[in-house]
Amino acid sequence: MPNISVKMLEGRTEAQKQKLAHDLVEVLSRDLGADKHWITCTIEDYTAEEWQDVFKTEIADKPDNVVFKKPEYDPKVLL
């Protein structure tokens, strides 16, 4: 622990995901002083239709003290 969970629209390559995971682990390790040995990272892809539910449950329905970067878009524009 800790775990980094990235949920995003489909379309990125495996190489992009590998780089993202690597970079996120580096930043988390540096900023929190956590040993990389304990850090995990998951990346999940969603269609625009699936994203509507993910947005609601993972962002819109979460309390303000959990969502540190608020959305600046309406997910319906992705449809």
PDB file of N, CA, C and O in Angstrom:
ATOM      1  N   MET A   1       0.842  -1.154   0.000  1.00  0.00           N
ATOM      2  CA  MET A   1       0.000   0.000   0.000  1.00  0.00           C
ATOM      3  C   MET A   1       0.883   1.210   0.000  1.00  0.00           C
ATOM      4  O   MET A   1       1.958   1.134   0.569  1.00  0.00           O
ATOM      5  N   PRO A   2       0.645   2.259  -0.646  1.00  0.00           N
ATOM      6  CA  PRO A   2      -0.606   2.692  -1.265  1.00  0.00           C
ATOM      7  C   PRO A   2      -0.825   2.141  -2.681  1.00  0.00           C
ATOM      8  O   PRO A   2       0.109   1.660  -3.306  1.00  0.00           O
ATOM      9  N   ASN A   3      -2.070   2.252  -3.130  1.00  0.00           N
ATOM     10  CA  ASN A   3      -2.440   1.854  -4.485  1.00  0.00           C
ATOM     11  C   ASN A   3      -2.897   3.087  -5.255  1.00  0.00           C
ATOM     12  O   ASN A   3      -3.641   3.903  -4.730  1.00  0.00           O
ATOM     13  N   ILE A   4      -2.459   3.191  -6.483  1.00  0.00           N
ATOM     14  CA  ILE A   4      -2.897   4.249  -7.396  1.00  0.00           C
ATOM     15  C   ILE A   4      -3.871   3.597  -8.370  1.00  0.00           C
ATOM     16  O   ILE A   4      -3.549   2.596  -8.999  1.00  0.00           O
ATOM     17  N   SER A   5      -5.055   4.180  -8.502  1.00  0.00           N
ATOM     18  CA  SER A   5      -6.064   3.645  -9.403  1.00  0.00           C
ATOM     19  C   SER A   5      -6.407   4.701 -10.450  1.00  0.00           C
ATOM     20  O   SER A   5      -6.867   5.791 -10.101  1.00  0.00           O
ATOM     21  N   VAL A   6      -6.182   4.364 -11.718  1.00  0.00           N
ATOM     22  CA  VAL A   6      -6.485   5.282 -12.812  1.00  0.00           C
ATOM     23  C   VAL A   6      -7.617   4.674 -13.627  1.00  0.00           C
ATOM     24  O   VAL A   6      -7.530   3.536 -14.079  1.00  0.00           O
ATOM     25  N   LYS A   7      -8.666   5.458 -13.808  1.00  0.00           N
ATOM     26  CA  LYS A   7      -9.795   5.059 -14.641  1.00  0.00           C
ATOM     27  C   LYS A   7      -9.908   6.117 -15.725  1.00  0.00           C
ATOM     28  O   LYS A   7      -9.915   7.308 -15.418  1.00  0.00           O
ATOM     29  N   MET A   8      -9.992   5.677 -16.985  1.00  0.00           N
ATOM     30  CA  MET A   8     -10.001   6.642 -18.078  1.00  0.00           C
ATOM     31  C   MET A   8     -10.670   6.072 -19.318  1.00  0.00           C
ATOM     32  O   MET A   8     -10.924   4.864 -19.389  1.00  0.00           O
ATOM     33  N   LEU A   9     -10.931   6.950 -20.267  1.00  0.00           N
ATOM     34  CA  LEU A   9     -11.485   6.489 -21.538  1.00  0.00           C
ATOM     35  C   LEU A   9     -10.469   5.631 -22.265  1.00  0.00           C
ATOM     36  O   LEU A   9      -9.260   5.869 -22.194  1.00  0.00           O
ATOM     37  N   GLU A  10     -10.969   4.640 -22.972  1.00  0.00           N
ATOM     38  CA  GLU A  10     -10.106   3.751 -23.749  1.00  0.00           C
ATOM     39  C   GLU A  10      -9.408   4.526 -24.857  1.00  0.00           C
ATOM     40  O   GLU A  10      -9.816   5.618 -25.215  1.00  0.00           O
ATOM     41  N   GLY A  11      -8.320   3.934 -25.363  1.00  0.00           N
ATOM     42  CA  GLY A  11      -7.650   4.539 -26.511  1.00  0.00           C
ATOM     43  C   GLY A  11      -6.165   4.766 -26.327  1.00  0.00           C
ATOM     44  O   GLY A  11      -5.477   5.086 -27.290  1.00  0.00           O
ATOM     45  N   ARG A  12      -5.653   4.613 -25.109  1.00  0.00           N
ATOM     46  CA  ARG A  12      -4.219   4.779 -24.896  1.00  0.00           C
ATOM     47  C   ARG A  12      -3.508   3.465 -25.166  1.00  0.00           C
ATOM     48  O   ARG A  12      -4.063   2.395 -24.997  1.00  0.00           O
ATOM     49  N   THR A  13      -2.262   3.554 -25.566  1.00  0.00           N
ATOM     50  CA  THR A  13      -1.481   2.351 -25.855  1.00  0.00           C
ATOM     51  C   THR A  13      -0.944   1.745 -24.562  1.00  0.00           C
ATOM     52  O   THR A  13      -0.907   2.405 -23.511  1.00  0.00           O
ATOM     53  N   GLU A  14      -0.489   0.494 -24.663  1.00  0.00           N
ATOM     54  CA  GLU A  14       0.131  -0.160 -23.514  1.00  0.00           C
ATOM     55  C   GLU A  14       1.383   0.599 -23.088  1.00  0.00           C
ATOM     56  O   GLU A  14       1.659   0.730 -21.887  1.00  0.00           O
ATOM     57  N   ALA A  15       2.138   1.107 -24.058  1.00  0.00           N
ATOM     58  CA  ALA A  15       3.340   1.876 -23.737  1.00  0.00           C
ATOM     59  C   ALA A  15       2.986   3.146 -22.953  1.00  0.00           C
ATOM     60  O   ALA A  15       3.689   3.493 -21.998  1.00  0.00           O
ATOM     61  N   GLN A  16       1.928   3.827 -23.343  1.00  0.00           N
ATOM     62  CA  GLN A  16       1.496   5.020 -22.612  1.00  0.00           C
ATOM     63  C   GLN A  16       1.093   4.662 -21.187  1.00  0.00           C
ATOM     64  O   GLN A  16       1.423   5.388 -20.237  1.00  0.00           O
ATOM     65  N   LYS A  17       0.396   3.555 -21.039  1.00  0.00           N
ATOM     66  CA  LYS A  17      -0.038   3.123 -19.704  1.00  0.00           C
ATOM     67  C   LYS A  17       1.150   2.729 -18.838  1.00  0.00           C
ATOM     68  O   LYS A  17       1.198   3.067 -17.648  1.00  0.00           O
ATOM     69  N   GLN A  18       2.118   2.049 -19.421  1.00  0.00           N
ATOM     70  CA  GLN A  18       3.320   1.667 -18.671  1.00  0.00           C
ATOM     71  C   GLN A  18       4.075   2.909 -18.198  1.00  0.00           C
ATOM     72  O   GLN A  18       4.519   2.977 -17.047  1.00  0.00           O
ATOM     73  N   LYS A  19       4.223   3.891 -19.077  1.00  0.00           N
ATOM     74  CA  LYS A  19       4.916   5.127 -18.705  1.00  0.00           C
ATOM     75  C   LYS A  19       4.155   5.872 -17.629  1.00  0.00           C
ATOM     76  O   LYS A  19       4.743   6.367 -16.661  1.00  0.00           O
ATOM     77  N   LEU A  20       2.840   5.957 -17.775  1.00  0.00           N
ATOM     78  CA  LEU A  20       2.012   6.625 -16.782  1.00  0.00           C
ATOM     79  C   LEU A  20       2.165   5.958 -15.420  1.00  0.00           C
ATOM     80  O   LEU A  20       2.384   6.635 -14.405  1.00  0.00           O
ATOM     81  N   ALA A  21       2.054   4.635 -15.386  1.00  0.00           N
ATOM     82  CA  ALA A  21       2.190   3.911 -14.118  1.00  0.00           C
ATOM     83  C   ALA A  21       3.555   4.166 -13.497  1.00  0.00           C
ATOM     84  O   ALA A  21       3.663   4.448 -12.296  1.00  0.00           O
ATOM     85  N   HIS A  22       4.589   4.092 -14.304  1.00  0.00           N
ATOM     86  CA  HIS A  22       5.944   4.331 -13.807  1.00  0.00           C
ATOM     87  C   HIS A  22       6.067   5.737 -13.221  1.00  0.00           C
ATOM     88  O   HIS A  22       6.586   5.928 -12.113  1.00  0.00           O
ATOM     89  N   ASP A  23       5.589   6.741 -13.966  1.00  0.00           N
ATOM     90  CA  ASP A  23       5.706   8.128 -13.526  1.00  0.00           C
ATOM     91  C   ASP A  23       4.891   8.389 -12.259  1.00  0.00           C
ATOM     92  O   ASP A  23       5.348   9.094 -11.350  1.00  0.00           O
ATOM     93  N   LEU A  24       3.683   7.832 -12.184  1.00  0.00           N
ATOM     94  CA  LEU A  24       2.855   8.023 -10.996  1.00  0.00           C
ATOM     95  C   LEU A  24       3.501   7.397  -9.761  1.00  0.00           C
ATOM     96  O   LEU A  24       3.487   7.995  -8.679  1.00  0.00           O
ATOM     97  N   VAL A  25       4.061   6.214  -9.927  1.00  0.00           N
ATOM     98  CA  VAL A  25       4.746   5.553  -8.810  1.00  0.00           C
ATOM     99  C   VAL A  25       5.941   6.390  -8.355  1.00  0.00           C
ATOM    100  O   VAL A  25       6.175   6.565  -7.155  1.00  0.00           O
ATOM    101  N   GLU A  26       6.686   6.931  -9.308  1.00  0.00           N
ATOM    102  CA  GLU A  26       7.834   7.779  -8.966  1.00  0.00           C
ATOM    103  C   GLU A  26       7.399   8.992  -8.142  1.00  0.00           C
ATOM    104  O   GLU A  26       8.010   9.314  -7.122  1.00  0.00           O
ATOM    105  N   VAL A  27       6.359   9.672  -8.601  1.00  0.00           N
ATOM    106  CA  VAL A  27       5.882  10.877  -7.912  1.00  0.00           C
ATOM    107  C   VAL A  27       5.334  10.530  -6.532  1.00  0.00           C
ATOM    108  O   VAL A  27       5.639  11.209  -5.541  1.00  0.00           O
ATOM    109  N   LEU A  28       4.536   9.480  -6.445  1.00  0.00           N
ATOM    110  CA  LEU A  28       3.980   9.098  -5.157  1.00  0.00           C
ATOM    111  C   LEU A  28       5.087   8.721  -4.175  1.00  0.00           C
ATOM    112  O   LEU A  28       5.082   9.147  -3.016  1.00  0.00           O
ATOM    113  N   SER A  29       6.053   7.967  -4.634  1.00  0.00           N
ATOM    114  CA  SER A  29       7.173   7.578  -3.791  1.00  0.00           C
ATOM    115  C   SER A  29       7.926   8.812  -3.293  1.00  0.00           C
ATOM    116  O   SER A  29       8.232   8.939  -2.102  1.00  0.00           O
ATOM    117  N   ARG A  30       8.203   9.723  -4.191  1.00  0.00           N
ATOM    118  CA  ARG A  30       8.925  10.951  -3.838  1.00  0.00           C
ATOM    119  C   ARG A  30       8.128  11.824  -2.877  1.00  0.00           C
ATOM    120  O   ARG A  30       8.621  12.255  -1.843  1.00  0.00           O
ATOM    121  N   ASP A  31       6.860  12.086  -3.215  1.00  0.00           N
ATOM    122  CA  ASP A  31       6.068  13.048  -2.449  1.00  0.00           C
ATOM    123  C   ASP A  31       5.596  12.513  -1.097  1.00  0.00           C
ATOM    124  O   ASP A  31       5.424  13.277  -0.156  1.00  0.00           O
ATOM    125  N   LEU A  32       5.364  11.203  -1.003  1.00  0.00           N
ATOM    126  CA  LEU A  32       4.901  10.629   0.258  1.00  0.00           C
ATOM    127  C   LEU A  32       5.997   9.907   1.030  1.00  0.00           C
ATOM    128  O   LEU A  32       5.773   9.459   2.146  1.00  0.00           O
ATOM    129  N   GLY A  33       7.140   9.769   0.400  1.00  0.00           N
ATOM    130  CA  GLY A  33       8.222   9.050   1.069  1.00  0.00           C
ATOM    131  C   GLY A  33       7.945   7.571   1.217  1.00  0.00           C
ATOM    132  O   GLY A  33       8.443   6.923   2.128  1.00  0.00           O
ATOM    133  N   ALA A  34       7.153   7.025   0.311  1.00  0.00           N
ATOM    134  CA  ALA A  34       6.807   5.603   0.341  1.00  0.00           C
ATOM    135  C   ALA A  34       7.785   4.819  -0.527  1.00  0.00           C
ATOM    136  O   ALA A  34       8.130   5.246  -1.625  1.00  0.00           O
ATOM    137  N   ASP A  35       8.210   3.685  -0.041  1.00  0.00           N
ATOM    138  CA  ASP A  35       9.085   2.805  -0.809  1.00  0.00           C
ATOM    139  C   ASP A  35       8.300   2.242  -1.996  1.00  0.00           C
ATOM    140  O   ASP A  35       7.158   1.775  -1.828  1.00  0.00           O
ATOM    141  N   LYS A  36       8.870   2.270  -3.185  1.00  0.00           N
ATOM    142  CA  LYS A  36       8.200   1.772  -4.394  1.00  0.00           C
ATOM    143  C   LYS A  36       7.781   0.315  -4.261  1.00  0.00           C
ATOM    144  O   LYS A  36       6.839  -0.126  -4.924  1.00  0.00           O
ATOM    145  N   HIS A  37       8.480  -0.429  -3.411  1.00  0.00           N
ATOM    146  CA  HIS A  37       8.162  -1.836  -3.170  1.00  0.00           C
ATOM    147  C   HIS A  37       6.703  -2.012  -2.729  1.00  0.00           C
ATOM    148  O   HIS A  37       6.088  -3.033  -3.031  1.00  0.00           O
ATOM    149  N   TRP A  38       6.157  -1.032  -2.040  1.00  0.00           N
ATOM    150  CA  TRP A  38       4.809  -1.123  -1.478  1.00  0.00           C
ATOM    151  C   TRP A  38       3.740  -0.510  -2.366  1.00  0.00           C
ATOM    152  O   TRP A  38       2.552  -0.616  -2.066  1.00  0.00           O
ATOM    153  N   ILE A  39       4.118   0.142  -3.443  1.00  0.00           N
ATOM    154  CA  ILE A  39       3.160   0.869  -4.276  1.00  0.00           C
ATOM    155  C   ILE A  39       2.677  -0.008  -5.430  1.00  0.00           C
ATOM    156  O   ILE A  39       3.473  -0.655  -6.104  1.00  0.00           O
ATOM    157  N   THR A  40       1.377   0.004  -5.653  1.00  0.00           N
ATOM    158  CA  THR A  40       0.779  -0.682  -6.802  1.00  0.00           C
ATOM    159  C   THR A  40       0.010   0.353  -7.627  1.00  0.00           C
ATOM    160  O   THR A  40      -0.362   1.413  -7.125  1.00  0.00           O
ATOM    161  N   CYS A  41      -0.230   0.019  -8.891  1.00  0.00           N
ATOM    162  CA  CYS A  41      -0.953   0.923  -9.788  1.00  0.00           C
ATOM    163  C   CYS A  41      -1.829   0.106 -10.727  1.00  0.00           C
ATOM    164  O   CYS A  41      -1.348  -0.825 -11.366  1.00  0.00           O
ATOM    165  N   THR A  42      -3.098   0.446 -10.784  1.00  0.00           N
ATOM    166  CA  THR A  42      -4.016  -0.189 -11.726  1.00  0.00           C
ATOM    167  C   THR A  42      -4.517   0.867 -12.702  1.00  0.00           C
ATOM    168  O   THR A  42      -4.699   2.038 -12.336  1.00  0.00           O
ATOM    169  N   ILE A  43      -4.725   0.443 -13.958  1.00  0.00           N
ATOM    170  CA  ILE A  43      -5.269   1.329 -14.983  1.00  0.00           C
ATOM    171  C   ILE A  43      -6.406   0.585 -15.670  1.00  0.00           C
ATOM    172  O   ILE A  43      -6.224  -0.527 -16.161  1.00  0.00           O
ATOM    173  N   GLU A  44      -7.582   1.213 -15.666  1.00  0.00           N
ATOM    174  CA  GLU A  44      -8.764   0.601 -16.266  1.00  0.00           C
ATOM    175  C   GLU A  44      -9.316   1.506 -17.362  1.00  0.00           C
ATOM    176  O   GLU A  44      -9.443   2.712 -17.164  1.00  0.00           O
ATOM    177  N   ASP A  45      -9.643   0.905 -18.499  1.00  0.00           N
ATOM    178  CA  ASP A  45     -10.204   1.620 -19.643  1.00  0.00           C
ATOM    179  C   ASP A  45     -11.720   1.456 -19.692  1.00  0.00           C
ATOM    180  O   ASP A  45     -12.242   0.379 -19.369  1.00  0.00           O
ATOM    181  N   TYR A  46     -12.393   2.508 -20.131  1.00  0.00           N
ATOM    182  CA  TYR A  46     -13.851   2.492 -20.252  1.00  0.00           C
ATOM    183  C   TYR A  46     -14.272   3.151 -21.553  1.00  0.00           C
ATOM    184  O   TYR A  46     -13.603   4.068 -22.037  1.00  0.00           O
ATOM    185  N   THR A  47     -15.399   2.710 -22.087  1.00  0.00           N
ATOM    186  CA  THR A  47     -16.011   3.388 -23.228  1.00  0.00           C
ATOM    187  C   THR A  47     -16.675   4.667 -22.700  1.00  0.00           C
ATOM    188  O   THR A  47     -16.874   4.819 -21.485  1.00  0.00           O
ATOM    189  N   ALA A  48     -17.055   5.560 -23.610  1.00  0.00           N
ATOM    190  CA  ALA A  48     -17.739   6.788 -23.198  1.00  0.00           C
ATOM    191  C   ALA A  48     -19.053   6.476 -22.493  1.00  0.00           C
ATOM    192  O   ALA A  48     -19.431   7.161 -21.536  1.00  0.00           O
ATOM    193  N   GLU A  49     -19.722   5.428 -22.938  1.00  0.00           N
ATOM    194  CA  GLU A  49     -20.981   5.029 -22.305  1.00  0.00           C
ATOM    195  C   GLU A  49     -20.731   4.509 -20.891  1.00  0.00           C
ATOM    196  O   GLU A  49     -21.448   4.878 -19.950  1.00  0.00           O
ATOM    197  N   GLU A  50     -19.732   3.666 -20.732  1.00  0.00           N
ATOM    198  CA  GLU A  50     -19.396   3.130 -19.405  1.00  0.00           C
ATOM    199  C   GLU A  50     -18.927   4.238 -18.471  1.00  0.00           C
ATOM    200  O   GLU A  50     -19.161   4.196 -17.263  1.00  0.00           O
ATOM    201  N   TRP A  51     -18.259   5.244 -19.037  1.00  0.00           N
ATOM    202  CA  TRP A  51     -17.723   6.330 -18.231  1.00  0.00           C
ATOM    203  C   TRP A  51     -18.814   7.090 -17.485  1.00  0.00           C
ATOM    204  O   TRP A  51     -18.585   7.644 -16.412  1.00  0.00           O
ATOM    205  N   GLN A  52     -20.017   7.121 -18.036  1.00  0.00           N
ATOM    206  CA  GLN A  52     -21.119   7.833 -17.380  1.00  0.00           C
ATOM    207  C   GLN A  52     -21.343   7.284 -15.966  1.00  0.00           C
ATOM    208  O   GLN A  52     -21.491   8.048 -15.008  1.00  0.00           O
ATOM    209  N   ASP A  53     -21.352   5.965 -15.817  1.00  0.00           N
ATOM    210  CA  ASP A  53     -21.533   5.340 -14.500  1.00  0.00           C
ATOM    211  C   ASP A  53     -20.294   5.515 -13.626  1.00  0.00           C
ATOM    212  O   ASP A  53     -20.402   5.760 -12.426  1.00  0.00           O
ATOM    213  N   VAL A  54     -19.118   5.361 -14.231  1.00  0.00           N
ATOM    214  CA  VAL A  54     -17.870   5.535 -13.475  1.00  0.00           C
ATOM    215  C   VAL A  54     -17.798   6.958 -12.932  1.00  0.00           C
ATOM    216  O   VAL A  54     -17.470   7.174 -11.752  1.00  0.00           O
ATOM    217  N   PHE A  55     -18.108   7.940 -13.759  1.00  0.00           N
ATOM    218  CA  PHE A  55     -18.093   9.340 -13.344  1.00  0.00           C
ATOM    219  C   PHE A  55     -19.010   9.556 -12.143  1.00  0.00           C
ATOM    220  O   PHE A  55     -18.622  10.203 -11.162  1.00  0.00           O
ATOM    221  N   LYS A  56     -20.207   8.988 -12.219  1.00  0.00           N
ATOM    222  CA  LYS A  56     -21.172   9.170 -11.124  1.00  0.00           C
ATOM    223  C   LYS A  56     -20.663   8.539  -9.833  1.00  0.00           C
ATOM    224  O   LYS A  56     -20.634   9.199  -8.789  1.00  0.00           O
ATOM    225  N   THR A  57     -20.259   7.281  -9.891  1.00  0.00           N
ATOM    226  CA  THR A  57     -19.880   6.578  -8.666  1.00  0.00           C
ATOM    227  C   THR A  57     -18.502   6.950  -8.134  1.00  0.00           C
ATOM    228  O   THR A  57     -18.290   6.987  -6.923  1.00  0.00           O
ATOM    229  N   GLU A  58     -17.562   7.228  -9.034  1.00  0.00           N
ATOM    230  CA  GLU A  58     -16.179   7.485  -8.616  1.00  0.00           C
ATOM    231  C   GLU A  58     -15.850   8.961  -8.415  1.00  0.00           C
ATOM    232  O   GLU A  58     -14.833   9.279  -7.800  1.00  0.00           O
ATOM    233  N   ILE A  59     -16.707   9.850  -8.950  1.00  0.00           N
ATOM    234  CA  ILE A  59     -16.402  11.275  -8.854  1.00  0.00           C
ATOM    235  C   ILE A  59     -17.592  12.049  -8.277  1.00  0.00           C
ATOM    236  O   ILE A  59     -17.493  12.635  -7.197  1.00  0.00           O
ATOM    237  N   ALA A  60     -18.709  12.076  -9.002  1.00  0.00           N
ATOM    238  CA  ALA A  60     -19.845  12.923  -8.624  1.00  0.00           C
ATOM    239  C   ALA A  60     -20.434  12.554  -7.265  1.00  0.00           C
ATOM    240  O   ALA A  60     -20.802  13.450  -6.494  1.00  0.00           O
ATOM    241  N   ASP A  61     -20.523  11.266  -6.955  1.00  0.00           N
ATOM    242  CA  ASP A  61     -21.142  10.834  -5.699  1.00  0.00           C
ATOM    243  C   ASP A  61     -20.180  10.809  -4.510  1.00  0.00           C
ATOM    244  O   ASP A  61     -20.597  10.553  -3.387  1.00  0.00           O
ATOM    245  N   LYS A  62     -18.912  11.084  -4.750  1.00  0.00           N
ATOM    246  CA  LYS A  62     -17.921  11.053  -3.660  1.00  0.00           C
ATOM    247  C   LYS A  62     -17.969  12.382  -2.887  1.00  0.00           C
ATOM    248  O   LYS A  62     -18.224  13.436  -3.461  1.00  0.00           O
ATOM    249  N   PRO A  63     -17.695  12.327  -1.585  1.00  0.00           N
ATOM    250  CA  PRO A  63     -17.672  13.575  -0.804  1.00  0.00           C
ATOM    251  C   PRO A  63     -16.504  14.477  -1.213  1.00  0.00           C
ATOM    252  O   PRO A  63     -15.486  14.011  -1.736  1.00  0.00           O
ATOM    253  N   ASP A  64     -16.672  15.756  -0.974  1.00  0.00           N
ATOM    254  CA  ASP A  64     -15.656  16.745  -1.366  1.00  0.00           C
ATOM    255  C   ASP A  64     -14.289  16.479  -0.754  1.00  0.00           C
ATOM    256  O   ASP A  64     -13.273  16.805  -1.351  1.00  0.00           O
ATOM    257  N   ASN A  65     -14.260  15.867   0.422  1.00  0.00           N
ATOM    258  CA  ASN A  65     -12.968  15.633   1.071  1.00  0.00           C
ATOM    259  C   ASN A  65     -12.213  14.449   0.475  1.00  0.00           C
ATOM    260  O   ASN A  65     -11.118  14.129   0.920  1.00  0.00           O
ATOM    261  N   VAL A  66     -12.774  13.825  -0.564  1.00  0.00           N
ATOM    262  CA  VAL A  66     -12.133  12.692  -1.248  1.00  0.00           C
ATOM    263  C   VAL A  66     -11.697  13.071  -2.660  1.00  0.00           C
ATOM    264  O   VAL A  66     -10.670  12.596  -3.143  1.00  0.00           O
ATOM    265  N   VAL A  67     -12.456  13.930  -3.320  1.00  0.00           N
ATOM    266  CA  VAL A  67     -12.151  14.343  -4.692  1.00  0.00           C
ATOM    267  C   VAL A  67     -11.293  15.606  -4.619  1.00  0.00           C
ATOM    268  O   VAL A  67     -11.795  16.702  -4.408  1.00  0.00           O
ATOM    269  N   PHE A  68      -9.987  15.442  -4.795  1.00  0.00           N
ATOM    270  CA  PHE A  68      -9.065  16.564  -4.639  1.00  0.00           C
ATOM    271  C   PHE A  68      -8.933  17.415  -5.895  1.00  0.00           C
ATOM    272  O   PHE A  68      -8.518  18.565  -5.829  1.00  0.00           O
ATOM    273  N   LYS A  69      -9.264  16.873  -7.038  1.00  0.00           N
ATOM    274  CA  LYS A  69      -9.304  17.643  -8.289  1.00  0.00           C
ATOM    275  C   LYS A  69     -10.702  17.468  -8.855  1.00  0.00           C
ATOM    276  O   LYS A  69     -11.087  16.397  -9.298  1.00  0.00           O
ATOM    277  N   LYS A  70     -11.490  18.536  -8.788  1.00  0.00           N
ATOM    278  CA  LYS A  70     -12.888  18.490  -9.226  1.00  0.00           C
ATOM    279  C   LYS A  70     -12.972  18.505 -10.754  1.00  0.00           C
ATOM    280  O   LYS A  70     -12.130  19.096 -11.430  1.00  0.00           O
ATOM    281  N   PRO A  71     -14.009  17.840 -11.311  1.00  0.00           N
ATOM    282  CA  PRO A  71     -14.170  17.835 -12.765  1.00  0.00           C
ATOM    283  C   PRO A  71     -14.523  19.227 -13.287  1.00  0.00           C
ATOM    284  O   PRO A  71     -15.199  19.995 -12.621  1.00  0.00           O
ATOM    285  N   GLU A  72     -14.039  19.496 -14.477  1.00  0.00           N
ATOM    286  CA  GLU A  72     -14.334  20.768 -15.151  1.00  0.00           C
ATOM    287  C   GLU A  72     -15.105  20.514 -16.440  1.00  0.00           C
ATOM    288  O   GLU A  72     -15.006  21.291 -17.391  1.00  0.00           O
ATOM    289  N   TYR A  73     -15.815  19.406 -16.472  1.00  0.00           N
ATOM    290  CA  TYR A  73     -16.555  19.030 -17.668  1.00  0.00           C
ATOM    291  C   TYR A  73     -17.788  18.224 -17.279  1.00  0.00           C
ATOM    292  O   TYR A  73     -17.878  17.692 -16.179  1.00  0.00           O
ATOM    293  N   ASP A  74     -18.740  18.163 -18.205  1.00  0.00           N
ATOM    294  CA  ASP A  74     -19.916  17.317 -18.063  1.00  0.00           C
ATOM    295  C   ASP A  74     -19.623  16.030 -18.832  1.00  0.00           C
ATOM    296  O   ASP A  74     -19.307  16.096 -20.032  1.00  0.00           O
ATOM    297  N   PRO A  75     -19.718  14.876 -18.208  1.00  0.00           N
ATOM    298  CA  PRO A  75     -19.358  13.630 -18.898  1.00  0.00           C
ATOM    299  C   PRO A  75     -20.240  13.333 -20.119  1.00  0.00           C
ATOM    300  O   PRO A  75     -19.849  12.576 -20.997  1.00  0.00           O
ATOM    301  N   LYS A  76     -21.408  13.940 -20.184  1.00  0.00           N
ATOM    302  CA  LYS A  76     -22.300  13.697 -21.326  1.00  0.00           C
ATOM    303  C   LYS A  76     -21.707  14.202 -22.645  1.00  0.00           C
ATOM    304  O   LYS A  76     -22.083  13.743 -23.704  1.00  0.00           O
ATOM    305  N   VAL A  77     -20.753  15.150 -22.575  1.00  0.00           N
ATOM    306  CA  VAL A  77     -20.136  15.655 -23.814  1.00  0.00           C
ATOM    307  C   VAL A  77     -19.303  14.566 -24.499  1.00  0.00           C
ATOM    308  O   VAL A  77     -18.951  14.705 -25.674  1.00  0.00           O
ATOM    309  N   LEU A  78     -18.999  13.500 -23.782  1.00  0.00           N
ATOM    310  CA  LEU A  78     -18.209  12.408 -24.350  1.00  0.00           C
ATOM    311  C   LEU A  78     -19.039  11.466 -25.215  1.00  0.00           C
ATOM    312  O   LEU A  78     -18.483  10.666 -25.966  1.00  0.00           O
ATOM    313  N   LEU A  79     -20.347  11.552 -25.089  1.00  0.00           N
ATOM    314  CA  LEU A  79     -21.226  10.646 -25.829  1.00  0.00           C
ATOM    315  C   LEU A  79     -21.432  11.093 -27.264  1.00  0.00           C
ATOM    316  O   LEU A  79     -21.316  12.199 -27.625  1.00  0.00           O
TER     317      LEU A  79
END
